[in-house]
PDB file of N, CA, C and O and ligand atoms in Angstrom:
ATOM      1  N   MET A  18    -152.000 -18.059  79.405  1.00 93.00           N
ATOM      2  CA  MET A  18    -151.680 -17.377  78.154  1.00 93.00           C
ATOM      3  C   MET A  18    -150.988 -16.039  78.382  1.00 93.00           C
ATOM      4  O   MET A  18    -150.471 -15.447  77.454  1.00 93.00           O
ATOM      5  N   GLY A  19    -150.980 -15.599  79.643  1.00 96.00           N
ATOM      6  CA  GLY A  19    -150.320 -14.335  79.928  1.00 96.00           C
ATOM      7  C   GLY A  19    -150.196 -14.073  81.412  1.00 96.00           C
ATOM      8  O   GLY A  19    -150.627 -14.870  82.237  1.00 96.00           O
ATOM      9  N   LEU A  20    -149.592 -12.932  81.730  1.00 96.00           N
ATOM     10  CA  LEU A  20    -149.417 -12.539  83.123  1.00 96.00           C
ATOM     11  C   LEU A  20    -149.971 -11.137  83.323  1.00 96.00           C
ATOM     12  O   LEU A  20    -149.952 -10.311  82.419  1.00 96.00           O
ATOM     13  N   THR A  21    -150.468 -10.905  84.514  1.00 95.00           N
ATOM     14  CA  THR A  21    -150.930  -9.577  84.857  1.00 95.00           C
ATOM     15  C   THR A  21    -150.512  -9.276  86.286  1.00 95.00           C
ATOM     16  O   THR A  21    -149.920 -10.110  86.965  1.00 95.00           O
ATOM     17  N   LEU A  22    -150.798  -8.070  86.733  1.00 93.00           N
ATOM     18  CA  LEU A  22    -150.554  -7.693  88.116  1.00 93.00           C
ATOM     19  C   LEU A  22    -151.891  -7.359  88.743  1.00 93.00           C
ATOM     20  O   LEU A  22    -152.705  -6.658  88.155  1.00 93.00           O
ATOM     21  N   LYS A  23    -152.115  -7.873  89.927  1.00 90.00           N
ATOM     22  CA  LYS A  23    -153.362  -7.636  90.631  1.00 90.00           C
ATOM     23  C   LYS A  23    -153.509  -6.150  90.948  1.00 90.00           C
ATOM     24  O   LYS A  23    -152.531  -5.474  91.245  1.00 90.00           O
ATOM     25  N   HIS A  24    -154.743  -5.670  90.878  1.00 78.00           N
ATOM     26  CA  HIS A  24    -154.994  -4.275  91.245  1.00 78.00           C
ATOM     27  C   HIS A  24    -154.848  -4.100  92.752  1.00 78.00           C
ATOM     28  O   HIS A  24    -155.458  -4.815  93.516  1.00 78.00           O
ATOM     29  N   GLU A  25    -154.032  -3.176  93.140  1.00 75.00           N
ATOM     30  CA  GLU A  25    -153.858  -2.916  94.575  1.00 75.00           C
ATOM     31  C   GLU A  25    -154.030  -1.435  94.839  1.00 75.00           C
ATOM     32  O   GLU A  25    -153.440  -0.886  95.756  1.00 75.00           O
ATOM     33  N   GLY A  26    -154.821  -0.788  94.028  1.00 74.00           N
ATOM     34  CA  GLY A  26    -154.990   0.643  94.201  1.00 74.00           C
ATOM     35  C   GLY A  26    -153.926   1.416  93.460  1.00 74.00           C
ATOM     36  O   GLY A  26    -152.995   0.855  92.890  1.00 74.00           O
ATOM     37  N   ARG A  27    -154.088   2.692  93.449  1.00 74.00           N
ATOM     38  CA  ARG A  27    -153.237   3.584  92.690  1.00 74.00           C
ATOM     39  C   ARG A  27    -151.771   3.510  93.117  1.00 74.00           C
ATOM     40  O   ARG A  27    -151.478   3.468  94.308  1.00 74.00           O
ATOM     41  N   ASN A  28    -150.884   3.458  92.146  1.00 73.00           N
ATOM     42  CA  ASN A  28    -149.443   3.535  92.377  1.00 73.00           C
ATOM     43  C   ASN A  28    -148.849   2.372  93.159  1.00 73.00           C
ATOM     44  O   ASN A  28    -147.681   2.384  93.503  1.00 73.00           O
ATOM     45  N   LYS A  29    -149.646   1.385  93.454  1.00 78.00           N
ATOM     46  CA  LYS A  29    -149.111   0.239  94.165  1.00 78.00           C
ATOM     47  C   LYS A  29    -149.102  -0.950  93.207  1.00 78.00           C
ATOM     48  O   LYS A  29    -150.106  -1.249  92.582  1.00 78.00           O
ATOM     49  N   ILE A  30    -147.953  -1.599  93.099  1.00 80.00           N
ATOM     50  CA  ILE A  30    -147.853  -2.748  92.211  1.00 80.00           C
ATOM     51  C   ILE A  30    -148.281  -3.997  92.962  1.00 80.00           C
ATOM     52  O   ILE A  30    -147.778  -4.299  94.030  1.00 80.00           O
ATOM     53  N   GLY A  31    -149.244  -4.697  92.383  1.00 88.00           N
ATOM     54  CA  GLY A  31    -149.804  -5.861  93.059  1.00 88.00           C
ATOM     55  C   GLY A  31    -149.096  -7.156  92.702  1.00 88.00           C
ATOM     56  O   GLY A  31    -148.111  -7.185  91.983  1.00 88.00           O
ATOM     57  N   GLU A  32    -149.664  -8.188  93.226  1.00 91.00           N
ATOM     58  CA  GLU A  32    -149.132  -9.527  93.057  1.00 91.00           C
ATOM     59  C   GLU A  32    -149.222  -9.991  91.593  1.00 91.00           C
ATOM     60  O   GLU A  32    -150.176  -9.694  90.887  1.00 91.00           O
ATOM     61  N   LEU A  33    -148.229 -10.738  91.185  1.00 93.00           N
ATOM     62  CA  LEU A  33    -148.207 -11.351  89.866  1.00 93.00           C
ATOM     63  C   LEU A  33    -149.315 -12.400  89.761  1.00 93.00           C
ATOM     64  O   LEU A  33    -149.459 -13.238  90.643  1.00 93.00           O
ATOM     65  N   MET A  34    -150.108 -12.329  88.675  1.00 95.00           N
ATOM     66  CA  MET A  34    -151.212 -13.268  88.493  1.00 95.00           C
ATOM     67  C   MET A  34    -151.161 -13.857  87.081  1.00 95.00           C
ATOM     68  O   MET A  34    -150.630 -13.240  86.155  1.00 95.00           O
ATOM     69  N   LEU A  35    -151.771 -15.026  86.937  1.00 95.00           N
ATOM     70  CA  LEU A  35    -151.867 -15.658  85.621  1.00 95.00           C
ATOM     71  C   LEU A  35    -153.145 -15.231  84.924  1.00 95.00           C
ATOM     72  O   LEU A  35    -154.200 -15.160  85.552  1.00 95.00           O
ATOM     73  N   ILE A  36    -153.047 -14.946  83.617  1.00 97.00           N
ATOM     74  CA  ILE A  36    -154.259 -14.767  82.815  1.00 97.00           C
ATOM     75  C   ILE A  36    -154.539 -16.118  82.157  1.00 97.00           C
ATOM     76  O   ILE A  36    -153.696 -16.655  81.441  1.00 97.00           O
ATOM     77  N   HIS A  37    -155.701 -16.644  82.442  1.00 95.00           N
ATOM     78  CA  HIS A  37    -156.050 -17.971  81.962  1.00 95.00           C
ATOM     79  C   HIS A  37    -157.174 -17.886  80.939  1.00 95.00           C
ATOM     80  O   HIS A  37    -158.180 -17.229  81.175  1.00 95.00           O
ATOM     81  N   LEU A  38    -156.971 -18.549  79.797  1.00 95.00           N
ATOM     82  CA  LEU A  38    -158.035 -18.643  78.795  1.00 95.00           C
ATOM     83  C   LEU A  38    -158.554 -20.075  78.816  1.00 95.00           C
ATOM     84  O   LEU A  38    -157.813 -21.023  78.556  1.00 95.00           O
ATOM     85  N   CYS A  39    -159.827 -20.245  79.142  1.00 95.00           N
ATOM     86  CA  CYS A  39    -160.409 -21.579  79.213  1.00 95.00           C
ATOM     87  C   CYS A  39    -160.530 -22.165  77.807  1.00 95.00           C
ATOM     88  O   CYS A  39    -161.105 -21.545  76.918  1.00 95.00           O
ATOM     89  N   SER A  40    -159.970 -23.353  77.631  1.00 94.00           N
ATOM     90  CA  SER A  40    -160.008 -23.974  76.306  1.00 94.00           C
ATOM     91  C   SER A  40    -161.384 -24.546  76.000  1.00 94.00           C
ATOM     92  O   SER A  40    -161.679 -24.898  74.861  1.00 94.00           O
ATOM     93  N   LEU A  41    -162.236 -24.668  77.006  1.00 96.00           N
ATOM     94  CA  LEU A  41    -163.583 -25.197  76.796  1.00 96.00           C
ATOM     95  C   LEU A  41    -164.585 -24.097  76.486  1.00 96.00           C
ATOM     96  O   LEU A  41    -165.325 -24.181  75.508  1.00 96.00           O
ATOM     97  N   CYS A  42    -164.615 -23.080  77.326  1.00 96.00           N
ATOM     98  CA  CYS A  42    -165.661 -22.065  77.139  1.00 96.00           C
ATOM     99  C   CYS A  42    -165.106 -20.713  76.697  1.00 96.00           C
ATOM    100  O   CYS A  42    -165.845 -19.749  76.588  1.00 96.00           O
ATOM    101  N   ASP A  43    -163.787 -20.637  76.461  1.00 95.00           N
ATOM    102  CA  ASP A  43    -163.186 -19.430  75.926  1.00 95.00           C
ATOM    103  C   ASP A  43    -163.299 -18.226  76.869  1.00 95.00           C
ATOM    104  O   ASP A  43    -163.209 -17.084  76.457  1.00 95.00           O
ATOM    105  N   LYS A  44    -163.494 -18.497  78.157  1.00 96.00           N
ATOM    106  CA  LYS A  44    -163.628 -17.423  79.128  1.00 96.00           C
ATOM    107  C   LYS A  44    -162.251 -17.054  79.671  1.00 96.00           C
ATOM    108  O   LYS A  44    -161.406 -17.917  79.908  1.00 96.00           O
ATOM    109  N   ILE A  45    -162.023 -15.754  79.851  1.00 96.00           N
ATOM    110  CA  ILE A  45    -160.767 -15.278  80.414  1.00 96.00           C
ATOM    111  C   ILE A  45    -160.916 -15.115  81.915  1.00 96.00           C
ATOM    112  O   ILE A  45    -161.895 -14.533  82.395  1.00 96.00           O
ATOM    113  N   SER A  46    -159.974 -15.656  82.666  1.00 96.00           N
ATOM    114  CA  SER A  46    -160.012 -15.483  84.121  1.00 96.00           C
ATOM    115  C   SER A  46    -158.603 -15.235  84.651  1.00 96.00           C
ATOM    116  O   SER A  46    -157.613 -15.441  83.952  1.00 96.00           O
ATOM    117  N   ILE A  47    -158.552 -14.792  85.888  1.00 95.00           N
ATOM    118  CA  ILE A  47    -157.279 -14.475  86.543  1.00 95.00           C
ATOM    119  C   ILE A  47    -157.071 -15.456  87.693  1.00 95.00           C
ATOM    120  O   ILE A  47    -157.975 -15.676  88.493  1.00 95.00           O
ATOM    121  N   ASN A  48    -155.893 -16.030  87.742  1.00 93.00           N
ATOM    122  CA  ASN A  48    -155.589 -16.985  88.809  1.00 93.00           C
ATOM    123  C   ASN A  48    -154.313 -16.614  89.528  1.00 93.00           C
ATOM    124  O   ASN A  48    -153.373 -16.116  88.906  1.00 93.00           O
ATOM    125  N   ARG A  49    -154.289 -16.904  90.811  1.00 92.00           N
ATOM    126  CA  ARG A  49    -153.060 -16.712  91.575  1.00 92.00           C
ATOM    127  C   ARG A  49    -152.016 -17.716  91.119  1.00 92.00           C
ATOM    128  O   ARG A  49    -152.338 -18.827  90.712  1.00 92.00           O
ATOM    129  N   LEU A  50    -150.758 -17.321  91.232  1.00 90.00           N
ATOM    130  CA  LEU A  50    -149.671 -18.259  91.007  1.00 90.00           C
ATOM    131  C   LEU A  50    -149.523 -19.100  92.270  1.00 90.00           C
ATOM    132  O   LEU A  50    -149.577 -18.566  93.370  1.00 90.00           O
ATOM    133  N   ALA A  51    -149.339 -20.384  92.096  1.00 84.00           N
ATOM    134  CA  ALA A  51    -149.052 -21.232  93.246  1.00 84.00           C
ATOM    135  C   ALA A  51    -147.576 -21.084  93.593  1.00 84.00           C
ATOM    136  O   ALA A  51    -146.756 -20.786  92.727  1.00 84.00           O
ATOM    137  N   ARG A  52    -147.266 -21.279  94.852  1.00 75.00           N
ATOM    138  CA  ARG A  52    -145.881 -21.183  95.312  1.00 75.00           C
ATOM    139  C   ARG A  52    -144.945 -22.093  94.525  1.00 75.00           C
ATOM    140  O   ARG A  52    -143.790 -21.777  94.297  1.00 75.00           O
ATOM    141  N   ASP A  53    -145.486 -23.234  94.101  1.00 80.00           N
ATOM    142  CA  ASP A  53    -144.620 -24.205  93.428  1.00 80.00           C
ATOM    143  C   ASP A  53    -144.690 -24.120  91.903  1.00 80.00           C
ATOM    144  O   ASP A  53    -144.197 -24.991  91.211  1.00 80.00           O
ATOM    145  N   ASP A  54    -145.359 -23.082  91.386  1.00 79.00           N
ATOM    146  CA  ASP A  54    -145.292 -22.869  89.941  1.00 79.00           C
ATOM    147  C   ASP A  54    -143.829 -22.603  89.586  1.00 79.00           C
ATOM    148  O   ASP A  54    -143.191 -21.761  90.180  1.00 79.00           O
ATOM    149  N   LEU A  55    -143.337 -23.348  88.631  1.00 85.00           N
ATOM    150  CA  LEU A  55    -141.915 -23.268  88.332  1.00 85.00           C
ATOM    151  C   LEU A  55    -141.565 -21.949  87.660  1.00 85.00           C
ATOM    152  O   LEU A  55    -142.271 -21.490  86.760  1.00 85.00           O
ATOM    153  N   ASP A  56    -140.440 -21.386  88.102  1.00 88.00           N
ATOM    154  CA  ASP A  56    -140.024 -20.087  87.577  1.00 88.00           C
ATOM    155  C   ASP A  56    -139.876 -20.113  86.059  1.00 88.00           C
ATOM    156  O   ASP A  56    -140.269 -19.173  85.380  1.00 88.00           O
ATOM    157  N   HIS A  57    -139.335 -21.195  85.519  1.00 89.00           N
ATOM    158  CA  HIS A  57    -139.114 -21.210  84.067  1.00 89.00           C
ATOM    159  C   HIS A  57    -140.441 -21.285  83.307  1.00 89.00           C
ATOM    160  O   HIS A  57    -140.542 -20.795  82.192  1.00 89.00           O
ATOM    161  N   VAL A  58    -141.451 -21.901  83.939  1.00 92.00           N
ATOM    162  CA  VAL A  58    -142.773 -21.926  83.314  1.00 92.00           C
ATOM    163  C   VAL A  58    -143.364 -20.522  83.319  1.00 92.00           C
ATOM    164  O   VAL A  58    -143.919 -20.056  82.316  1.00 92.00           O
ATOM    165  N   VAL A  59    -143.202 -19.829  84.430  1.00 94.00           N
ATOM    166  CA  VAL A  59    -143.704 -18.462  84.537  1.00 94.00           C
ATOM    167  C   VAL A  59    -143.007 -17.563  83.511  1.00 94.00           C
ATOM    168  O   VAL A  59    -143.642 -16.725  82.866  1.00 94.00           O
ATOM    169  N   LEU A  60    -141.710 -17.790  83.318  1.00 93.00           N
ATOM    170  CA  LEU A  60    -140.966 -16.994  82.329  1.00 93.00           C
ATOM    171  C   LEU A  60    -141.451 -17.283  80.901  1.00 93.00           C
ATOM    172  O   LEU A  60    -141.511 -16.380  80.076  1.00 93.00           O
ATOM    173  N   GLU A  61    -141.817 -18.525  80.635  1.00 94.00           N
ATOM    174  CA  GLU A  61    -142.385 -18.865  79.335  1.00 94.00           C
ATOM    175  C   GLU A  61    -143.717 -18.137  79.122  1.00 94.00           C
ATOM    176  O   GLU A  61    -143.995 -17.631  78.037  1.00 94.00           O
ATOM    177  N   ILE A  62    -144.527 -18.119  80.173  1.00 95.00           N
ATOM    178  CA  ILE A  62    -145.826 -17.443  80.072  1.00 95.00           C
ATOM    179  C   ILE A  62    -145.631 -15.944  79.899  1.00 95.00           C
ATOM    180  O   ILE A  62    -146.400 -15.281  79.202  1.00 95.00           O
ATOM    181  N   PHE A  63    -144.559 -15.428  80.497  1.00 96.00           N
ATOM    182  CA  PHE A  63    -144.242 -14.011  80.319  1.00 96.00           C
ATOM    183  C   PHE A  63    -143.977 -13.703  78.839  1.00 96.00           C
ATOM    184  O   PHE A  63    -144.414 -12.675  78.323  1.00 96.00           O
ATOM    185  N   LYS A  64    -143.305 -14.619  78.163  1.00 96.00           N
ATOM    186  CA  LYS A  64    -143.062 -14.452  76.712  1.00 96.00           C
ATOM    187  C   LYS A  64    -144.374 -14.467  75.935  1.00 96.00           C
ATOM    188  O   LYS A  64    -144.590 -13.664  75.026  1.00 96.00           O
ATOM    189  N   LEU A  65    -145.256 -15.413  76.317  1.00 95.00           N
ATOM    190  CA  LEU A  65    -146.577 -15.478  75.665  1.00 95.00           C
ATOM    191  C   LEU A  65    -147.335 -14.176  75.892  1.00 95.00           C
ATOM    192  O   LEU A  65    -148.015 -13.662  75.004  1.00 95.00           O
ATOM    193  N   SER A  66    -147.209 -13.678  77.114  1.00 96.00           N
ATOM    194  CA  SER A  66    -147.897 -12.452  77.504  1.00 96.00           C
ATOM    195  C   SER A  66    -147.508 -11.292  76.587  1.00 96.00           C
ATOM    196  O   SER A  66    -148.358 -10.569  76.078  1.00 96.00           O
ATOM    197  N   GLY A  67    -146.197 -11.166  76.342  1.00 96.00           N
ATOM    198  CA  GLY A  67    -145.703 -10.094  75.490  1.00 96.00           C
ATOM    199  C   GLY A  67    -146.097 -10.278  74.035  1.00 96.00           C
ATOM    200  O   GLY A  67    -146.175  -9.317  73.277  1.00 96.00           O
ATOM    201  N   ALA A  68    -146.360 -11.545  73.653  1.00 96.00           N
ATOM    202  CA  ALA A  68    -146.663 -11.851  72.259  1.00 96.00           C
ATOM    203  C   ALA A  68    -148.150 -12.130  72.034  1.00 96.00           C
ATOM    204  O   ALA A  68    -148.544 -12.621  70.985  1.00 96.00           O
ATOM    205  N   MET A  69    -148.965 -11.802  73.033  1.00 96.00           N
ATOM    206  CA  MET A  69    -150.397 -12.103  72.922  1.00 96.00           C
ATOM    207  C   MET A  69    -151.020 -11.426  71.700  1.00 96.00           C
ATOM    208  O   MET A  69    -150.709 -10.277  71.393  1.00 96.00           O
ATOM    209  N   ASN A  70    -151.878 -12.157  71.003  1.00 95.00           N
ATOM    210  CA  ASN A  70    -152.448 -11.580  69.779  1.00 95.00           C
ATOM    211  C   ASN A  70    -153.435 -10.452  70.111  1.00 95.00           C
ATOM    212  O   ASN A  70    -153.949 -10.359  71.221  1.00 95.00           O
ATOM    213  N   SER A  71    -153.686  -9.628  69.123  1.00 95.00           N
ATOM    214  CA  SER A  71    -154.401  -8.381  69.392  1.00 95.00           C
ATOM    215  C   SER A  71    -155.851  -8.603  69.829  1.00 95.00           C
ATOM    216  O   SER A  71    -156.376  -7.839  70.635  1.00 95.00           O
ATOM    217  N   SER A  72    -156.492  -9.662  69.352  1.00 96.00           N
ATOM    218  CA  SER A  72    -157.891  -9.853  69.747  1.00 96.00           C
ATOM    219  C   SER A  72    -157.991 -10.274  71.207  1.00 96.00           C
ATOM    220  O   SER A  72    -158.865  -9.817  71.942  1.00 96.00           O
ATOM    221  N   LEU A  73    -157.061 -11.126  71.657  1.00 96.00           N
ATOM    222  CA  LEU A  73    -157.050 -11.504  73.075  1.00 96.00           C
ATOM    223  C   LEU A  73    -156.660 -10.322  73.952  1.00 96.00           C
ATOM    224  O   LEU A  73    -157.222 -10.094  75.021  1.00 96.00           O
ATOM    225  N   ARG A  74    -155.675  -9.568  73.460  1.00 96.00           N
ATOM    226  CA  ARG A  74    -155.227  -8.376  74.181  1.00 96.00           C
ATOM    227  C   ARG A  74    -156.398  -7.401  74.381  1.00 96.00           C
ATOM    228  O   ARG A  74    -156.578  -6.830  75.458  1.00 96.00           O
ATOM    229  N   LYS A  75    -157.196  -7.257  73.333  1.00 97.00           N
ATOM    230  CA  LYS A  75    -158.352  -6.368  73.387  1.00 97.00           C
ATOM    231  C   LYS A  75    -159.379  -6.870  74.418  1.00 97.00           C
ATOM    232  O   LYS A  75    -159.943  -6.089  75.179  1.00 97.00           O
ATOM    233  N   ARG A  76    -159.580  -8.181  74.424  1.00 97.00           N
ATOM    234  CA  ARG A  76    -160.529  -8.742  75.397  1.00 97.00           C
ATOM    235  C   ARG A  76    -160.053  -8.523  76.837  1.00 97.00           C
ATOM    236  O   ARG A  76    -160.845  -8.239  77.730  1.00 97.00           O
ATOM    237  N   CYS A  77    -158.761  -8.668  77.053  1.00 96.00           N
ATOM    238  CA  CYS A  77    -158.205  -8.413  78.385  1.00 96.00           C
ATOM    239  C   CYS A  77    -158.437  -6.956  78.778  1.00 96.00           C
ATOM    240  O   CYS A  77    -158.861  -6.649  79.889  1.00 96.00           O
ATOM    241  N   LEU A  78    -158.166  -6.080  77.830  1.00 94.00           N
ATOM    242  CA  LEU A  78    -158.344  -4.650  78.067  1.00 94.00           C
ATOM    243  C   LEU A  78    -159.796  -4.336  78.448  1.00 94.00           C
ATOM    244  O   LEU A  78    -160.072  -3.581  79.382  1.00 94.00           O
ATOM    245  N   GLU A  79    -160.724  -4.974  77.743  1.00 95.00           N
ATOM    246  CA  GLU A  79    -162.149  -4.772  78.024  1.00 95.00           C
ATOM    247  C   GLU A  79    -162.511  -5.280  79.421  1.00 95.00           C
ATOM    248  O   GLU A  79    -163.424  -4.761  80.065  1.00 95.00           O
ATOM    249  N   ASP A  80    -161.802  -6.310  79.872  1.00 94.00           N
ATOM    250  CA  ASP A  80    -162.033  -6.846  81.216  1.00 94.00           C
ATOM    251  C   ASP A  80    -161.180  -6.133  82.268  1.00 94.00           C
ATOM    252  O   ASP A  80    -161.099  -6.574  83.417  1.00 94.00           O
ATOM    253  N   ASP A  81    -160.516  -5.047  81.859  1.00 93.00           N
ATOM    254  CA  ASP A  81    -159.662  -4.290  82.767  1.00 93.00           C
ATOM    255  C   ASP A  81    -158.497  -5.127  83.296  1.00 93.00           C
ATOM    256  O   ASP A  81    -158.099  -5.010  84.450  1.00 93.00           O
ATOM    257  N   ILE A  82    -158.010  -6.020  82.433  1.00 95.00           N
ATOM    258  CA  ILE A  82    -156.849  -6.834  82.790  1.00 95.00           C
ATOM    259  C   ILE A  82    -155.628  -6.282  82.066  1.00 95.00           C
ATOM    260  O   ILE A  82    -155.598  -6.249  80.835  1.00 95.00           O
ATOM    261  N   TYR A  83    -154.638  -5.851  82.824  1.00 94.00           N
ATOM    262  CA  TYR A  83    -153.408  -5.352  82.241  1.00 94.00           C
ATOM    263  C   TYR A  83    -152.542  -6.535  81.809  1.00 94.00           C
ATOM    264  O   TYR A  83    -152.294  -7.446  82.593  1.00 94.00           O
ATOM    265  N   VAL A  84    -152.086  -6.529  80.557  1.00 96.00           N
ATOM    266  CA  VAL A  84    -151.258  -7.622  80.060  1.00 96.00           C
ATOM    267  C   VAL A  84    -149.783  -7.229  80.155  1.00 96.00           C
ATOM    268  O   VAL A  84    -149.363  -6.227  79.587  1.00 96.00           O
ATOM    269  N   LEU A  85    -149.022  -8.027  80.898  1.00 96.00           N
ATOM    270  CA  LEU A  85    -147.608  -7.732  81.059  1.00 96.00           C
ATOM    271  C   LEU A  85    -146.863  -7.823  79.731  1.00 96.00           C
ATOM    272  O   LEU A  85    -147.174  -8.653  78.880  1.00 96.00           O
ATOM    273  N   ASN A  86    -145.867  -6.974  79.562  1.00 95.00           N
ATOM    274  CA  ASN A  86    -145.030  -7.007  78.370  1.00 95.00           C
ATOM    275  C   ASN A  86    -143.577  -6.785  78.781  1.00 95.00           C
ATOM    276  O   ASN A  86    -143.268  -6.731  79.972  1.00 95.00           O
ATOM    277  N   ASP A  87    -142.708  -6.670  77.808  1.00 94.00           N
ATOM    278  CA  ASP A  87    -141.273  -6.565  78.077  1.00 94.00           C
ATOM    279  C   ASP A  87    -140.905  -5.469  79.073  1.00 94.00           C
ATOM    280  O   ASP A  87    -139.942  -5.601  79.818  1.00 94.00           O
ATOM    281  N   SER A  88    -141.700  -4.401  79.091  1.00 95.00           N
ATOM    282  CA  SER A  88    -141.375  -3.289  79.991  1.00 95.00           C
ATOM    283  C   SER A  88    -141.590  -3.677  81.457  1.00 95.00           C
ATOM    284  O   SER A  88    -141.174  -2.952  82.359  1.00 95.00           O
ATOM    285  N   ASN A  89    -142.220  -4.809  81.712  1.00 95.00           N
ATOM    286  CA  ASN A  89    -142.484  -5.252  83.081  1.00 95.00           C
ATOM    287  C   ASN A  89    -141.477  -6.297  83.557  1.00 95.00           C
ATOM    288  O   ASN A  89    -141.663  -6.931  84.592  1.00 95.00           O
ATOM    289  N   LYS A  90    -140.419  -6.476  82.793  1.00 94.00           N
ATOM    290  CA  LYS A  90    -139.446  -7.525  83.090  1.00 94.00           C
ATOM    291  C   LYS A  90    -138.827  -7.380  84.486  1.00 94.00           C
ATOM    292  O   LYS A  90    -138.678  -8.358  85.223  1.00 94.00           O
ATOM    293  N   GLU A  91    -138.487  -6.143  84.845  1.00 93.00           N
ATOM    294  CA  GLU A  91    -137.865  -5.930  86.155  1.00 93.00           C
ATOM    295  C   GLU A  91    -138.805  -6.304  87.288  1.00 93.00           C
ATOM    296  O   GLU A  91    -138.400  -6.923  88.270  1.00 93.00           O
ATOM    297  N   GLU A  92    -140.069  -5.907  87.145  1.00 93.00           N
ATOM    298  CA  GLU A  92    -141.050  -6.236  88.174  1.00 93.00           C
ATOM    299  C   GLU A  92    -141.250  -7.749  88.258  1.00 93.00           C
ATOM    300  O   GLU A  92    -141.362  -8.324  89.338  1.00 93.00           O
ATOM    301  N   LEU A  93    -141.275  -8.402  87.104  1.00 94.00           N
ATOM    302  CA  LEU A  93    -141.404  -9.857  87.067  1.00 94.00           C
ATOM    303  C   LEU A  93    -140.266 -10.524  87.844  1.00 94.00           C
ATOM    304  O   LEU A  93    -140.488 -11.375  88.696  1.00 94.00           O
ATOM    305  N   HIS A  94    -139.040 -10.096  87.543  1.00 91.00           N
ATOM    306  CA  HIS A  94    -137.883 -10.686  88.211  1.00 91.00           C
ATOM    307  C   HIS A  94    -137.878 -10.383  89.703  1.00 91.00           C
ATOM    308  O   HIS A  94    -137.520 -11.235  90.508  1.00 91.00           O
ATOM    309  N   ARG A  95    -138.334  -9.173  90.041  1.00 91.00           N
ATOM    310  CA  ARG A  95    -138.392  -8.818  91.451  1.00 91.00           C
ATOM    311  C   ARG A  95    -139.345  -9.774  92.190  1.00 91.00           C
ATOM    312  O   ARG A  95    -139.044 -10.262  93.274  1.00 91.00           O
ATOM    313  N   GLN A  96    -140.482 -10.048  91.566  1.00 91.00           N
ATOM    314  CA  GLN A  96    -141.470 -10.902  92.234  1.00 91.00           C
ATOM    315  C   GLN A  96    -141.053 -12.374  92.251  1.00 91.00           C
ATOM    316  O   GLN A  96    -141.348 -13.089  93.189  1.00 91.00           O
ATOM    317  N   LEU A  97    -140.358 -12.800  91.200  1.00 90.00           N
ATOM    318  CA  LEU A  97    -139.949 -14.209  91.152  1.00 90.00           C
ATOM    319  C   LEU A  97    -138.709 -14.472  91.988  1.00 90.00           C
ATOM    320  O   LEU A  97    -138.609 -15.474  92.680  1.00 90.00           O
ATOM    321  N   PHE A  98    -137.757 -13.570  91.903  1.00 87.00           N
ATOM    322  CA  PHE A  98    -136.441 -13.848  92.482  1.00 87.00           C
ATOM    323  C   PHE A  98    -136.078 -12.899  93.616  1.00 87.00           C
ATOM    324  O   PHE A  98    -135.024 -13.031  94.212  1.00 87.00           O
ATOM    325  N   GLY A  99    -136.938 -11.927  93.845  1.00 85.00           N
ATOM    326  CA  GLY A  99    -136.709 -11.044  94.978  1.00 85.00           C
ATOM    327  C   GLY A  99    -135.709  -9.936  94.714  1.00 85.00           C
ATOM    328  O   GLY A  99    -135.365  -9.191  95.619  1.00 85.00           O
ATOM    329  N   SER A 100    -135.238  -9.816  93.462  1.00 65.00           N
ATOM    330  CA  SER A 100    -134.360  -8.689  93.143  1.00 65.00           C
ATOM    331  C   SER A 100    -134.458  -8.392  91.670  1.00 65.00           C
ATOM    332  O   SER A 100    -134.952  -9.195  90.887  1.00 65.00           O
ATOM    333  N   VAL A 101    -133.963  -7.230  91.281  1.00 56.00           N
ATOM    334  CA  VAL A 101    -134.036  -6.824  89.885  1.00 56.00           C
ATOM    335  C   VAL A 101    -132.955  -7.537  89.079  1.00 56.00           C
ATOM    336  O   VAL A 101    -133.090  -7.746  87.890  1.00 56.00           O
ATOM    337  N   ASN A 102    -131.884  -7.937  89.733  1.00 54.00           N
ATOM    338  CA  ASN A 102    -130.791  -8.607  89.056  1.00 54.00           C
ATOM    339  C   ASN A 102    -131.109 -10.088  88.898  1.00 54.00           C
ATOM    340  O   ASN A 102    -130.501 -10.765  88.150  1.00 54.00           O
TER     341      ASN A 102
HETATM  342 ZN1   ZN B  22    -164.429 -22.730  80.900  1.00 91.34          ZN
END
């Protein structure tokens, strides 16, 4: 349902991670991206991430999960494609 960046300490940008909402128990968890996760799927999730509804966003915040938004586009592209362009 969204994307986040792993905590790597102050001022260091961590690895791109998936925010997962369990459809069975409604629990929010963080998962690593697999190497073969398709870039276009990740980009779709990035859109969901930016459009996440406020109640889910609040729950992420309470769990100390940063939700990626449009301002993180450059970092997203850097991690997916290895450059800002
Ligand atoms: Zn579950």
